[in-house]
CSV table of C-alpha atoms in Angstrom, one decimal:
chain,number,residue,atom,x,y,z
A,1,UNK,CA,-55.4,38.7,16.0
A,2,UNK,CA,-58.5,40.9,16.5
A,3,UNK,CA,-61.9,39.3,16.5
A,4,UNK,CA,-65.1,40.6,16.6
A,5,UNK,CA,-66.5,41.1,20.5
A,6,UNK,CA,-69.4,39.2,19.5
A,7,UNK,CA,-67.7,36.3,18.7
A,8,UNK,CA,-65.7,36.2,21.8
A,9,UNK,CA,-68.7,34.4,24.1
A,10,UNK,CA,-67.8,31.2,21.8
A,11,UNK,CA,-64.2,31.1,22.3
A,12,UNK,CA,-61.8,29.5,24.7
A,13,UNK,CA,-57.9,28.9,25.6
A,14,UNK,CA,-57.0,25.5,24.2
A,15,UNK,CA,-54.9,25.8,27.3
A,16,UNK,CA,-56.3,27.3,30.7
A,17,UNK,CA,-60.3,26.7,28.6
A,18,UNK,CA,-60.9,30.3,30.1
A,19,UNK,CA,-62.7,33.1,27.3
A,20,UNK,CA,-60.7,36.2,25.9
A,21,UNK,CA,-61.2,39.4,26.7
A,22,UNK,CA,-62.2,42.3,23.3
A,23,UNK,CA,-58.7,43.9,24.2
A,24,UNK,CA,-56.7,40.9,24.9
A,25,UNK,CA,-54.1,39.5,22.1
A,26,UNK,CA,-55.1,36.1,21.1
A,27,UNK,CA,-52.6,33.4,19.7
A,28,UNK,CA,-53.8,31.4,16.5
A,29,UNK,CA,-52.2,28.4,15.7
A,30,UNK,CA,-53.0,26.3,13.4
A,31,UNK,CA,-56.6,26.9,14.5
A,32,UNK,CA,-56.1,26.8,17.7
A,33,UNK,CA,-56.8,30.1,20.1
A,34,UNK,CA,-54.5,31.2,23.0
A,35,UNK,CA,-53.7,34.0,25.5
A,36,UNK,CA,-50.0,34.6,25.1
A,37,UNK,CA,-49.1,33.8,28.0
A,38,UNK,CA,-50.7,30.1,27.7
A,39,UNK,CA,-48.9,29.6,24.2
A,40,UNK,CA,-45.6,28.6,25.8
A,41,UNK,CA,-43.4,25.6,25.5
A,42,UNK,CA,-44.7,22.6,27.4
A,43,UNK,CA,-41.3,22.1,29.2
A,44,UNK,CA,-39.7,25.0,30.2
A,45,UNK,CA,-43.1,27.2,30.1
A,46,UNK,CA,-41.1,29.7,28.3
A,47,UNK,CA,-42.6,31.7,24.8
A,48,UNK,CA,-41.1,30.4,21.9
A,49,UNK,CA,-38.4,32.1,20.2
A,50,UNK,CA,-39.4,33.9,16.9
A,51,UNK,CA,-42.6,32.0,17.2
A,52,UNK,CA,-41.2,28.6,15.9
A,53,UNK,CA,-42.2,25.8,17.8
A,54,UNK,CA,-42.3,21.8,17.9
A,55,UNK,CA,-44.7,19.8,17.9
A,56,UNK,CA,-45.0,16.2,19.6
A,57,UNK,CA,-47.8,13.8,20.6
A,58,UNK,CA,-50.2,17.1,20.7
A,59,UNK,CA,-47.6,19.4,23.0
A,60,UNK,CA,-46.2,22.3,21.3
A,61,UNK,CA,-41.9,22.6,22.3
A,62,UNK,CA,-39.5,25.4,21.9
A,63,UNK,CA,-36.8,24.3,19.7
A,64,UNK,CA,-34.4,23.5,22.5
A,65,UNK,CA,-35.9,21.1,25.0
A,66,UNK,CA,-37.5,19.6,22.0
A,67,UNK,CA,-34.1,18.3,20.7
A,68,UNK,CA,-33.2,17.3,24.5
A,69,UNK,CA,-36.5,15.2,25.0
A,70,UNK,CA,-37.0,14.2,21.4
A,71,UNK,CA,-34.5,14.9,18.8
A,72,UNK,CA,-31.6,11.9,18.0
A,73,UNK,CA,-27.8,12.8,18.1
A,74,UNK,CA,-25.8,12.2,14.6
A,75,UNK,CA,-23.4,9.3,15.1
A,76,UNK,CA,-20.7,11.4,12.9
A,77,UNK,CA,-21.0,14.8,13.9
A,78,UNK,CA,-23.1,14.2,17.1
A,79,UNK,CA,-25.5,16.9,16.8
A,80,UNK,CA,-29.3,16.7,17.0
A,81,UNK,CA,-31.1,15.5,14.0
A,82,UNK,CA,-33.4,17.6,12.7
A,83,UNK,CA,-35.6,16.8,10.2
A,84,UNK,CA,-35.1,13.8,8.1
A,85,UNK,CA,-33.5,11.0,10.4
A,86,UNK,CA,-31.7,8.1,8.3
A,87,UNK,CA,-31.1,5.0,10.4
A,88,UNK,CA,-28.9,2.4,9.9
A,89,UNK,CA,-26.4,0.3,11.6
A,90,UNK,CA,-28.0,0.8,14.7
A,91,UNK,CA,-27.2,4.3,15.1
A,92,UNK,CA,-29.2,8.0,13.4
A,93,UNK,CA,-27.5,10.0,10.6
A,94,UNK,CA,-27.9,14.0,9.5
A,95,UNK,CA,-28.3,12.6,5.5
A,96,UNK,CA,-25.0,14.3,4.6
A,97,UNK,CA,-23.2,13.0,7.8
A,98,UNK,CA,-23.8,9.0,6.6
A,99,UNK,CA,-21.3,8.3,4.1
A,100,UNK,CA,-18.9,5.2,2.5
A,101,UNK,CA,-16.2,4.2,4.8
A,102,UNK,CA,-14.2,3.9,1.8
A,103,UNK,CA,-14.8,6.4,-0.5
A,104,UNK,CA,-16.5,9.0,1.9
A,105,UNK,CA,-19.4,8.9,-0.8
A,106,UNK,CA,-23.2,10.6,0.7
A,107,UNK,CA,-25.2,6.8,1.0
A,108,UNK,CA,-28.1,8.7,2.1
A,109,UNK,CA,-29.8,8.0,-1.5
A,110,UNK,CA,-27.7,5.6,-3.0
A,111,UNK,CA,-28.2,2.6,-0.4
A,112,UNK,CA,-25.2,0.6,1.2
A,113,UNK,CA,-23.9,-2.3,2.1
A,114,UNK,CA,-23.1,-3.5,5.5
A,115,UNK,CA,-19.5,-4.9,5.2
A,116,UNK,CA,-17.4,-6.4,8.4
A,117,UNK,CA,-19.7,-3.5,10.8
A,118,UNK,CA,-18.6,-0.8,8.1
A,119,UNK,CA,-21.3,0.8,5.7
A,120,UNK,CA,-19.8,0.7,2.1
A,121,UNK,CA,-21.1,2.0,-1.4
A,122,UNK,CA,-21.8,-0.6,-3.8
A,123,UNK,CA,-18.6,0.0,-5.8
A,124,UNK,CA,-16.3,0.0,-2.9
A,125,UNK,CA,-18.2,-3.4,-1.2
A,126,UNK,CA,-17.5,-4.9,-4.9
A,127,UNK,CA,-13.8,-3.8,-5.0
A,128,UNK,CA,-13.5,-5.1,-1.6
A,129,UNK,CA,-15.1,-8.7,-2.3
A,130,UNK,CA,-13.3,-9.0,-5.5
A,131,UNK,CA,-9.7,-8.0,-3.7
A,132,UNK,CA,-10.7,-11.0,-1.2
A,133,UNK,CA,-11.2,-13.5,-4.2
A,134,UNK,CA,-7.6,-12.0,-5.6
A,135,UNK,CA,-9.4,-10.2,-8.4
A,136,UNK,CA,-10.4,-6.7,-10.0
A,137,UNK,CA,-13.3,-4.5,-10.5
A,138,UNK,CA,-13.0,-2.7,-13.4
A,139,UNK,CA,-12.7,1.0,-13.3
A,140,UNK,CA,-14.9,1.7,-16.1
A,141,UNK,CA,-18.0,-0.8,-15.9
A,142,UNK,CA,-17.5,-1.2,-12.1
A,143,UNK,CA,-18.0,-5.4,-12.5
A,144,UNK,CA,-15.8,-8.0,-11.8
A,145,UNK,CA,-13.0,-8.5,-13.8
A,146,UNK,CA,-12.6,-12.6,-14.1
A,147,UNK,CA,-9.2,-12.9,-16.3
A,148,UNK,CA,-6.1,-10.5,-16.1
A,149,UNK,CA,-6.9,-6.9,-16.0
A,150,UNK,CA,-5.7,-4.3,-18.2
A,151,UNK,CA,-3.7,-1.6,-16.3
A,152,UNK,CA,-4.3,2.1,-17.6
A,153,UNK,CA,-3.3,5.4,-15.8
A,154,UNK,CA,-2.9,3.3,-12.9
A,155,UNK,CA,-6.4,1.6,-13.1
A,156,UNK,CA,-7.5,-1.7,-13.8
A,157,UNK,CA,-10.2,-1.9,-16.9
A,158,UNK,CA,-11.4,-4.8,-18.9
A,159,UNK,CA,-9.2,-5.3,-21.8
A,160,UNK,CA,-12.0,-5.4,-24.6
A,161,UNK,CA,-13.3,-1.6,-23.2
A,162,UNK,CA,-10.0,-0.1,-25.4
A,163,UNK,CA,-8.5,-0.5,-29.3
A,164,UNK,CA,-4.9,0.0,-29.9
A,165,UNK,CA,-4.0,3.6,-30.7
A,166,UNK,CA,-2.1,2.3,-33.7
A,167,UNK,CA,-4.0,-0.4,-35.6
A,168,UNK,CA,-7.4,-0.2,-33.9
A,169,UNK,CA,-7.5,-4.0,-33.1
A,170,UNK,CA,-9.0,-4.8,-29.6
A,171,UNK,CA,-6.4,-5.2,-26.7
A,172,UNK,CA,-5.7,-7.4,-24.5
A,173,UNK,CA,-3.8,-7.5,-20.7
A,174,UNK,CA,-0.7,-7.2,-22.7
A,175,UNK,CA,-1.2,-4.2,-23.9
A,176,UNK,CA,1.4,-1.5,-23.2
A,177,UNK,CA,1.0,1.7,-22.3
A,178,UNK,CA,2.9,4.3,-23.0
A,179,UNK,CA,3.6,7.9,-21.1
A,180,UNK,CA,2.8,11.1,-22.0
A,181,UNK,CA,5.3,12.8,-23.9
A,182,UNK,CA,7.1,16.2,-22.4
A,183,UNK,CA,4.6,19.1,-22.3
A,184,UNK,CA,1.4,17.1,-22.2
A,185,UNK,CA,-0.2,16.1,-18.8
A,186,UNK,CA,-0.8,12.2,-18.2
A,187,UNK,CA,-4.6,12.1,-18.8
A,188,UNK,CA,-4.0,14.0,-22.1
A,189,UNK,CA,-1.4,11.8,-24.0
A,190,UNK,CA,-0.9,8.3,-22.1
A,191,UNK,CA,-2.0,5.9,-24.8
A,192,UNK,CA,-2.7,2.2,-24.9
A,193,UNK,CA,-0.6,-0.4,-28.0
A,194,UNK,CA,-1.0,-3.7,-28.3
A,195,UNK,CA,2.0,-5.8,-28.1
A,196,UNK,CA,3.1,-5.7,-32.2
A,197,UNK,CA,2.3,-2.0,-32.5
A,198,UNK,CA,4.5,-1.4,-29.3
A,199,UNK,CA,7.6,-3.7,-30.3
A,200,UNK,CA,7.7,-1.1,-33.7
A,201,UNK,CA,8.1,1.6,-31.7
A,202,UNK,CA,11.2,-0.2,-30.4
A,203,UNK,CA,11.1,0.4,-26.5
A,204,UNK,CA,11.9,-1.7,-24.0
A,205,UNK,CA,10.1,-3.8,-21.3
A,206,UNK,CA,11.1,-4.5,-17.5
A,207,UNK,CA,12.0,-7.6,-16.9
A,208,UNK,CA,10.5,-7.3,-13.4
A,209,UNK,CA,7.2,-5.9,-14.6
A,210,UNK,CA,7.1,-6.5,-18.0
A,211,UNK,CA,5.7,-2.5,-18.5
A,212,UNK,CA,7.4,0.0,-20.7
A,213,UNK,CA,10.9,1.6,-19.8
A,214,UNK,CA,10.2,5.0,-20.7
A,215,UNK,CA,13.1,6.4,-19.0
A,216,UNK,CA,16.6,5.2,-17.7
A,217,UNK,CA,17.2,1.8,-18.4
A,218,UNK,CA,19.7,-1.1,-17.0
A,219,UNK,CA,20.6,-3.6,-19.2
A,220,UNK,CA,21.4,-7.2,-17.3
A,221,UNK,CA,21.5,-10.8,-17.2
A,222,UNK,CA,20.3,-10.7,-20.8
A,223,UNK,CA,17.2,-8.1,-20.0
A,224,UNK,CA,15.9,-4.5,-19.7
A,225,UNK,CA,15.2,-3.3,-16.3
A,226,UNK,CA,13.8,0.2,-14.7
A,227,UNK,CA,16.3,1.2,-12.3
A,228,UNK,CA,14.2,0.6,-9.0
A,229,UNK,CA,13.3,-2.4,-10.6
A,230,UNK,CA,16.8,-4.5,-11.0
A,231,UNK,CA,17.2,-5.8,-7.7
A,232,UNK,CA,19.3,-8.0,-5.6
A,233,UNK,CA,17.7,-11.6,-5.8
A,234,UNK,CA,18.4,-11.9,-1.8
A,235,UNK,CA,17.8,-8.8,0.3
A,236,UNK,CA,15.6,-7.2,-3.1
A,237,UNK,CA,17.2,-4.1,-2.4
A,238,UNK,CA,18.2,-1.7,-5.8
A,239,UNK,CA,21.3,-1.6,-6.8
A,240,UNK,CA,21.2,2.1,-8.1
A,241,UNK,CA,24.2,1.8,-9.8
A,242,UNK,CA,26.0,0.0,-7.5
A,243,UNK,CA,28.1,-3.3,-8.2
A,244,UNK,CA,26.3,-6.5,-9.1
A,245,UNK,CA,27.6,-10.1,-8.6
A,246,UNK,CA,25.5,-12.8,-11.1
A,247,UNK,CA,25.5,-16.1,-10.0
A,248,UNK,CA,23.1,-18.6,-12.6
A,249,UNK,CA,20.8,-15.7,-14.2
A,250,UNK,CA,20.7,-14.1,-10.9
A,251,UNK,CA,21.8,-10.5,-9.7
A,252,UNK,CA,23.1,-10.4,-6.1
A,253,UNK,CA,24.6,-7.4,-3.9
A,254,UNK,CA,28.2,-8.0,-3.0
A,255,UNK,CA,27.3,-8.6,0.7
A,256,UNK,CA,24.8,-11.6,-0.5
A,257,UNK,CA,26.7,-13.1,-3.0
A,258,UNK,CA,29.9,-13.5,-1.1
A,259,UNK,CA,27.7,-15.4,1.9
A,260,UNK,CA,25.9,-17.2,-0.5
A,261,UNK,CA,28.6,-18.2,-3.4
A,262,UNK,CA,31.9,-16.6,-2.3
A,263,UNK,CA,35.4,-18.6,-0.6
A,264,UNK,CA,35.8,-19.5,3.2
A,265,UNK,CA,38.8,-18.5,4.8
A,266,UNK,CA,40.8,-22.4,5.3
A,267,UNK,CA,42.1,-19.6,8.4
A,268,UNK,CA,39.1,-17.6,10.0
A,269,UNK,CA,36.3,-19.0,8.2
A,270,UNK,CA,34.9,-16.0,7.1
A,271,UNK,CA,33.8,-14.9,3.5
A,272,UNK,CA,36.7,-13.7,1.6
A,273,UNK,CA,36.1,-10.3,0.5
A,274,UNK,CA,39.1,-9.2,-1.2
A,275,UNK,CA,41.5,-11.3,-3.2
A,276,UNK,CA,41.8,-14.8,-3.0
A,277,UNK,CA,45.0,-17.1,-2.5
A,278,UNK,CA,44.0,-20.8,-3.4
A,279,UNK,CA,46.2,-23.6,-2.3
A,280,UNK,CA,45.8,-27.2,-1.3
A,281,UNK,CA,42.5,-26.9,-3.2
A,282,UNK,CA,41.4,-24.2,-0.2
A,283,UNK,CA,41.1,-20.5,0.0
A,284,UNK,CA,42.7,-18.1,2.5
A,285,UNK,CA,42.6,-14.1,2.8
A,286,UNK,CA,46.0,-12.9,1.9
A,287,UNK,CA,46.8,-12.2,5.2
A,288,UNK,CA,45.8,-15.4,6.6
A,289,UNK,CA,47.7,-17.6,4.1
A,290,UNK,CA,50.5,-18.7,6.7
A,291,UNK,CA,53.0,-22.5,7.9
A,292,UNK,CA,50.6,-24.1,9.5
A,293,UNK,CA,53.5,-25.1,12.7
A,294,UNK,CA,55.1,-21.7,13.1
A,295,UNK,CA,52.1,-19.6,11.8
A,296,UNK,CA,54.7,-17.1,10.1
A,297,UNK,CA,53.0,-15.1,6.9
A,298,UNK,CA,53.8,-16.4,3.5
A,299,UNK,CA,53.1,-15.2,0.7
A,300,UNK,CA,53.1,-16.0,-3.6
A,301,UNK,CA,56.6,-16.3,-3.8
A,302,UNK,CA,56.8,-18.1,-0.5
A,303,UNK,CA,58.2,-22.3,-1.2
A,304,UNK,CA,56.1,-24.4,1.1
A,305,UNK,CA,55.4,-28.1,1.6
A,306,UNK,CA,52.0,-29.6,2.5
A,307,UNK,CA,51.9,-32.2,5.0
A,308,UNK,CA,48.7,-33.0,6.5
A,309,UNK,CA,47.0,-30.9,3.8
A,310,UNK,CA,47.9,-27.9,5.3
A,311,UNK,CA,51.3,-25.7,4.2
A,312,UNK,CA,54.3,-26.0,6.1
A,313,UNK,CA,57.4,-23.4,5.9
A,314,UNK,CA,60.7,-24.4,4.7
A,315,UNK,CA,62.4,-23.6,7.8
A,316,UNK,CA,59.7,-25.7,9.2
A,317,UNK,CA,59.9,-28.4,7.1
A,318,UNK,CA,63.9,-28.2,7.6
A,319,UNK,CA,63.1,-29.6,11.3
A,320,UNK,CA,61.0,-32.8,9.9
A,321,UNK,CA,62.6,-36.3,11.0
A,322,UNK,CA,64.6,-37.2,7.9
A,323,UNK,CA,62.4,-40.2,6.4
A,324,UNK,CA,59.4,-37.5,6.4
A,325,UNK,CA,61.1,-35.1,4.6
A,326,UNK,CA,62.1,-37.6,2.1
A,327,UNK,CA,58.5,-38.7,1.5
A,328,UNK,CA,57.3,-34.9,1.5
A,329,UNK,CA,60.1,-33.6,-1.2
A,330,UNK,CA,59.1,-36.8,-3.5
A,331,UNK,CA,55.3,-35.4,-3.3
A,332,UNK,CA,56.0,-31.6,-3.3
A,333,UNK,CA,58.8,-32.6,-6.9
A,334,UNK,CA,56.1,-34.8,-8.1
A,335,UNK,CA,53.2,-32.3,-7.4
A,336,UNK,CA,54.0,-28.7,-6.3
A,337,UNK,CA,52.1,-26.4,-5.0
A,338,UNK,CA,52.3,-22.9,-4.9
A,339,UNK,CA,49.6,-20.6,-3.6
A,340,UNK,CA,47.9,-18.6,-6.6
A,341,UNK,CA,46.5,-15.3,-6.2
A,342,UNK,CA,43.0,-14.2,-7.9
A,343,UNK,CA,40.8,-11.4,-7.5
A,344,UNK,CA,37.2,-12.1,-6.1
């Protein structure tokens, strides 16, 4: 900065409050005169870089120790702030660094909502207090969806924001939807029907959950199911296929249904899992079916006596006191018995 000598006599160093000298450099700043070597930062009394300097309670810093004394650290990031500062939940934010927990939305301008020590949009603090009241927020409108919702593309909406692609009338929750068709994406051809435009076009519904069956369907118990849908009533599992047992307008695997419905072994007590020899009103395995004093195997063709309710051999029965035998012919001719065979 050159200044005419004659000016000089009136002139001081904000700093050292010395004069300048007609060939010395002098530093203005924002009015304010300096030798160069005064205009230095006012920690580290070193010349600021590129001549950029900040400025604090009347002390000029170089843009280091100015973030070290002064400056706050992001709580995402943790740099130093510089610049606008937001503050919330007791900590300082670069603007772009404080965001929704949720939906990693910029809250900077858009305000938030302190929810359970997290910062949350408005949209994401509704769907959170409308999931703790068992409810909806509707994906269009972004309010509170009080009845059932109407599920589209995955979404929940308000019923009354959509018409039925067929007749135009208004829907309601039980509207169907139904998938795009081969060569169109989703977004482009998924379409809403209400529930007598949909029965026209003749497809089926889940029994499970009551949606469209737009691919493989079981048929069972009386209903359509998607595959991943019909399940065992017990374990829940799919049966993909597999063998089902039904039991009262239930399915059940085979493991389930023979522990909950199938025979007892009279012999070992365990579920039956093969055929089935019924005698005596009881159930054996077939290899379990057997006298019940010489424990020798007998099988359909086998004659046997019961005494005691159990079966008895004839070579057994053969070694009975005499008056016994008598008593246990007259009920075996009156009654017999002979073990039955049945697949279960």
């Amino acid at each position: 900065m050159h200044i005419p000598p004659q000016l000089l006599d009136n002139m001081l160093c904000t700093k050292c409050s010395e004069g300048f000298s007609a060939e010395e450099r002098i530093v203005n700043s924002n009015g304010e005169l300096w030798h160069p070597q005064c205009f230095v930062c006012a920690q580290c009394f070193r010349p600021f870089p590129d001549g950029i300097f900040y400025e604090f309670e009347g002390r000029k810093y170089c843009e280091h120790d100015f973030q070290m004394l002064f400056a706050p650290c992001c709580n995402r990031c943790g740099e130093f702030v510089i610049g606008r500062v937001i503050k919330a939940m007791n900590a300082n934010w670069h603007p772009h660094c404080f965001r929704c927990e949720m939906c990693d939305k910029e809250l900077a301008d858009l305000g938030f909502i302190k929810n359970q020590n997290r910062s949350l949009c408005h949209e994401c603090n509704a769907r959170v207090k409308a999931a703790s009241m068992g409810k909806h927020i509707c994906h269009k409108c972004h309010s509170l969806i009080d009845d059932q919702p109407l599920k589209f593309r995955g979404e929940p909406y308000h019923p009354y924001h959509f018409n039925c692609t067929a007749c135009g009338v208004e829907l309601t929750a039980e509207a169907r939807e139904v998938k795009s068709r081969p060569g169109y994406s989703a977004n482009e051809m998924n379409e809403l029907y209400c529930l007598r435009c949909h029965d026209k076009m003749g497809i089926p519904i889940c029994g499970a959950c009551r949606r469209p069956i737009e691919e493989r369907v079981v048929t069972a118990l009386g209903k359509h199911w998607h595959v991943e849908h019909f399940v065992c009533a017990k374990c829940e599992k799919p049966f993909l296929g597999n063998r089902h047992y039904e039991k009262k307008g239930q399915a059940y695997c085979e493991t389930h249904y023979h522990q909950l419905f199938g025979n007892l072994c009279f012999s070992c007590n365990q579920v039956i899992s093969g055929d089935v020899f019924t005698a005596l009103n009881k159930a054996w395995c077939v290899n379990h079916f057997a006298c019940s004093v010489c424990d020798a195997k007998m099988s359909q063709k086998t004659k046997f006596y019961e005494f005691d309710l159990k079966p008895v051999c004839k070579r057994c029965f053969e070694k009975f006191p005499g008056e016994l035998k008598k008593r246990l012919k007259k009920q075996y001719e009156q009654a017999p018995r002979k073990p039955s065979a049945q697949a279960n």
